[in-house]
XYZ file of C-alpha atoms in Angstrom:
313
model
C 0.000 0.000 0.000
C 1.015 3.595 -0.543
C 0.483 5.299 2.803
C 0.960 8.906 3.876
C 1.670 9.481 7.567
C 0.496 13.003 8.345
C 2.398 14.049 11.454
C 5.637 12.255 12.259
C 5.781 12.520 16.012
C 5.802 9.767 18.609
C 2.775 7.970 17.131
C 3.284 8.592 13.416
C 7.006 7.907 13.657
C 6.512 4.548 15.343
C 3.609 3.141 13.320
C 4.754 4.662 10.019
C 8.250 3.387 10.668
C 7.008 -0.154 11.291
C 4.931 -0.094 8.095
C 7.886 1.146 6.049
C 10.193 -1.421 7.656
C 7.740 -4.130 6.542
C 7.856 -2.972 2.935
C 4.898 -0.626 2.569
C 5.514 2.570 0.591
C 5.309 5.203 3.325
C 5.627 8.950 2.862
C 6.035 11.001 6.024
C 4.515 14.480 6.175
C 6.624 16.421 8.663
C 8.027 19.878 9.196
C 10.781 21.829 10.897
C 13.558 19.998 12.715
C 11.758 16.675 12.398
C 11.699 16.946 8.617
C 15.354 17.957 8.438
C 16.369 15.048 10.658
C 14.379 12.552 8.581
C 15.990 13.788 5.377
C 19.518 13.956 6.779
C 19.697 10.946 9.067
C 16.572 8.844 8.496
C 14.178 7.631 11.182
C 15.470 5.879 14.297
C 13.073 3.869 16.474
C 14.081 2.297 19.791
C 11.626 -0.316 21.025
C 11.324 -3.446 23.165
C 9.901 -4.949 19.945
C 13.220 -4.333 18.199
C 15.240 -1.233 17.322
C 15.634 -0.125 13.726
C 16.749 2.737 11.502
C 15.067 3.662 8.220
C 17.315 5.386 5.718
C 16.566 6.883 3.293
C 13.103 8.105 4.262
C 10.473 9.617 1.985
C 9.571 12.840 3.802
C 8.156 16.225 2.822
C 6.279 19.184 4.262
C 4.266 19.631 1.063
C 1.409 17.144 0.504
C 0.993 18.398 -3.071
C 4.360 16.774 -3.901
C 3.107 13.370 -2.770
C 0.022 12.911 -4.887
C -2.869 10.551 -4.235
C -2.249 7.678 -1.815
C -4.174 4.585 -0.762
C -4.417 5.608 2.881
C -3.620 8.564 5.127
C -2.807 8.013 8.789
C -3.529 11.275 10.602
C -1.147 11.300 13.566
C -1.097 14.954 14.598
C -2.260 16.105 18.024
C -6.029 16.223 18.465
C -6.131 20.026 18.411
C -4.405 20.010 14.994
C -6.912 17.741 13.209
C -8.998 20.491 11.591
C -5.879 22.075 10.076
C -4.567 18.680 8.991
C -7.852 17.854 7.262
C -7.440 20.842 4.952
C -3.793 20.025 4.265
C -4.646 16.380 3.462
C -6.823 17.242 0.477
C -4.103 16.731 -2.197
C -3.506 13.193 -0.877
C -7.115 12.085 -1.232
C -8.411 10.471 -4.416
C -11.671 8.620 -5.095
C -10.479 5.443 -3.317
C -8.341 7.001 -0.559
C -9.310 6.416 3.044
C -8.201 8.487 6.022
C -7.646 7.086 9.501
C -7.235 9.314 12.586
C -5.016 7.828 15.322
C -5.023 10.620 17.902
C -6.693 10.680 21.295
C -10.321 11.727 21.697
C -13.581 10.895 19.946
C -14.158 13.921 17.715
C -11.519 13.522 14.977
C -13.593 11.377 12.552
C -16.331 14.009 12.383
C -13.771 16.799 11.941
C -12.114 14.969 9.050
C -15.427 13.995 7.450
C -16.590 17.616 7.468
C -13.667 18.548 5.187
C -12.872 15.389 3.227
C -16.279 13.704 3.033
C -17.549 10.936 5.292
C -16.975 8.326 2.580
C -13.220 8.801 2.923
C -12.999 8.582 6.723
C -12.640 5.586 9.021
C -12.712 5.530 12.775
C -9.330 4.738 14.238
C -7.316 4.620 17.423
C -3.994 3.386 18.720
C -2.411 2.411 22.012
C 1.262 2.950 22.693
C 3.506 4.861 25.087
C 6.091 6.533 22.883
C 7.949 9.816 22.783
C 10.243 11.880 20.605
C 13.758 11.671 22.072
C 15.053 14.212 19.559
C 14.168 15.048 15.951
C 14.165 11.841 13.905
C 14.425 9.608 16.992
C 11.382 7.858 18.516
C 11.378 5.733 21.661
C 8.653 3.171 22.323
C 8.500 3.185 26.124
C 5.578 0.916 26.957
C 2.358 -0.899 26.042
C 1.975 -3.434 23.258
C 1.588 -1.322 20.077
C -2.024 -1.622 18.931
C -4.183 -0.135 16.179
C -7.918 -0.465 15.557
C -9.885 0.862 12.612
C -13.390 0.474 11.295
C -16.023 1.919 9.027
C -18.037 4.559 10.853
C -21.217 2.527 10.220
C -19.431 -0.717 11.256
C -19.966 -2.456 7.917
C -17.263 -4.933 6.820
C -15.016 -3.532 4.086
C -12.001 -4.560 2.070
C -10.152 -1.328 2.858
C -10.237 -1.876 6.607
C -9.012 -5.427 6.078
C -6.170 -4.226 3.837
C -4.970 -1.836 6.520
C -5.272 -4.483 9.234
C -3.200 -6.862 7.097
C -0.554 -4.190 6.496
C -0.159 -3.592 10.226
C -0.072 -7.329 10.887
C 2.786 -7.697 8.386
C 4.546 -4.913 10.290
C 4.250 -6.785 13.584
C 1.632 -4.453 15.025
C -1.422 -5.906 16.744
C -4.359 -4.610 14.720
C -8.057 -5.367 14.653
C -11.391 -4.265 13.249
C -13.768 -3.893 16.220
C -17.402 -4.936 15.943
C -18.333 -1.349 16.910
C -15.717 1.337 16.239
C -17.593 3.929 18.312
C -17.466 1.687 21.363
C -13.739 1.120 20.747
C -13.119 4.879 20.463
C -14.932 5.564 23.730
C -13.122 2.733 25.520
C -9.837 4.381 24.561
C -11.263 7.795 25.473
C -12.303 6.555 28.924
C -8.738 5.390 29.521
C -6.754 8.274 28.077
C -8.845 11.188 29.379
C -8.838 9.776 32.905
C -5.167 8.767 32.965
C -4.048 12.000 31.285
C -6.181 14.284 33.411
C -5.437 12.759 36.793
C -1.769 12.411 35.866
C -1.526 16.029 34.729
C -3.266 17.525 37.759
C -1.233 15.450 40.246
C 2.038 15.386 38.230
C 2.385 11.699 39.218
C 3.225 8.643 37.053
C 1.166 5.480 36.677
C 2.859 3.614 39.522
C 1.900 6.303 42.025
C -1.590 6.952 40.655
C -2.604 3.310 40.934
C -0.978 2.623 44.319
C -2.323 5.529 46.385
C -5.968 4.841 47.350
C -6.877 8.500 46.895
C -5.543 8.835 43.336
C -6.813 5.379 42.386
C -10.266 6.568 43.447
C -9.795 9.689 41.301
C -9.021 7.526 38.270
C -12.130 5.428 38.825
C -14.338 8.485 39.373
C -13.048 10.133 36.198
C -13.828 6.912 34.309
C -17.306 6.711 35.871
C -18.060 10.145 34.458
C -16.874 9.245 30.944
C -18.932 6.044 31.138
C -22.049 8.028 32.073
C -21.518 10.481 29.209
C -21.037 7.624 26.740
C -24.185 5.839 27.858
C -26.169 9.099 27.649
C -24.949 9.441 24.057
C -26.089 5.851 23.323
C -22.570 4.440 23.092
C -22.772 0.842 24.283
C -19.753 0.658 26.563
C -19.697 -2.685 28.411
C -20.313 -2.729 32.164
C -16.840 -4.163 32.830
C -14.963 -1.402 30.958
C -13.805 0.451 34.089
C -12.472 -2.724 35.692
C -10.692 -3.618 32.442
C -9.246 -0.109 32.106
C -7.930 -0.141 35.670
C -6.275 -3.471 34.869
C -4.627 -1.786 31.890
C -3.335 1.022 34.112
C -2.064 -1.591 36.562
C -0.010 -3.085 33.702
C 1.688 0.172 32.675
C 5.341 0.822 33.496
C 5.538 2.461 36.951
C 7.047 5.606 35.438
C 4.519 5.700 32.578
C 2.857 9.023 31.777
C 0.462 10.225 29.086
C 1.497 12.637 26.345
C -0.987 15.260 27.552
C 0.558 15.132 31.013
C 4.067 15.507 29.603
C 3.012 18.414 27.392
C 1.404 20.286 30.284
C 4.332 19.679 32.641
C 6.786 20.876 29.981
C 4.767 23.991 29.142
C 3.639 22.935 25.651
C 0.130 23.170 24.141
C -1.733 19.963 24.965
C -4.845 17.956 24.140
C -6.685 19.217 27.216
C -9.647 20.516 25.171
C -9.979 17.197 23.333
C -9.721 15.069 26.463
C -11.056 16.376 29.781
C -12.483 19.440 28.070
C -14.393 17.168 25.702
C -15.741 15.096 28.610
C -17.111 18.288 30.149
C -18.483 19.651 26.869
C -20.065 16.375 25.717
C -21.453 15.843 29.212
C -23.126 19.245 29.167
C -24.671 18.440 25.779
C -26.041 15.168 27.158
C -27.156 16.601 30.505
C -24.616 14.558 32.489
C -22.674 16.050 35.407
C -18.894 15.581 35.254
C -17.601 17.228 38.469
C -14.143 15.623 38.629
C -13.389 16.136 34.940
C -14.639 19.718 35.309
C -12.256 20.238 38.240
C -9.364 18.748 36.235
C -10.202 20.822 33.158
C -10.548 24.085 35.074
C -7.405 23.398 37.127
C -5.279 22.850 34.034
C -6.733 25.672 31.929
C -4.338 28.351 33.256
C -1.303 26.278 32.230
C -2.889 25.457 28.873
C -3.672 29.120 28.260
C -0.127 30.073 29.247
C 1.333 27.522 26.812
C -0.781 29.002 24.015
C 0.218 32.578 24.826
C -3.230 33.659 25.998
C -2.114 34.614 29.519
C 1.249 35.298 31.093
C 2.405 34.362 34.567
C 5.446 32.874 36.273
C 5.487 29.368 37.746
């Protein structure tokens, strides 16, 4: 398959790198120092699943130079999806499909509004990875996982082709029976883990071991569960227990990307995670007091990172 990876950070670098390593034709859309590093030195990935270096790498900051591809993996941060959708247009032909892999539940609708719903799949990934330096990705935890599916859950050849490509690349991939349920299961995990981690500044090992922060995690998940059910998303009853088991399996020093961004003073996915829980809860008439507290507590730092307010910390 000819695949464009739009956004070559910790997620796009890892999954795009694995696909290219397995023989797929991958073009990375990157910019700035990341693009220069890819062109000059290739892509380096360190991982418990095996280290590798790709060189040379097909990389550009201009999608018009790439042409139409079979698939686009949108791997930018959640708050960049609307901009990415516009920039993706030159990559999309009649048969192209676009798969968002960022956190949150709103990206498919954002992409469909620009590119057309017929071109968009639901998608998600699970991995703990980070950019060590430009052109260098480190997979730090979790079994790399990708799920994708048609937004109406019908079987399709294109979802199967992508699943097969990831399988050839050694990535666990599946097509869920209900992609909306899968998206909200991931959302329940990442919004709770990110939000509680960011507001406490503590890693997974501490969050799960202290009774008080463990209770916070479960309460945050309860609120996401209630919002999902109010929006007629059929999350299973056991999802919170299963998600806590996932958190119990994380490396003790594991943190979420939103937490790291906030701690390091960068713009984060706060609006697409805890902010979205609050917003979607208000739309559905569901109270979300803990997520509201987390969202409001982190807003000053988020606003500071985006240049909206100034203060010393």
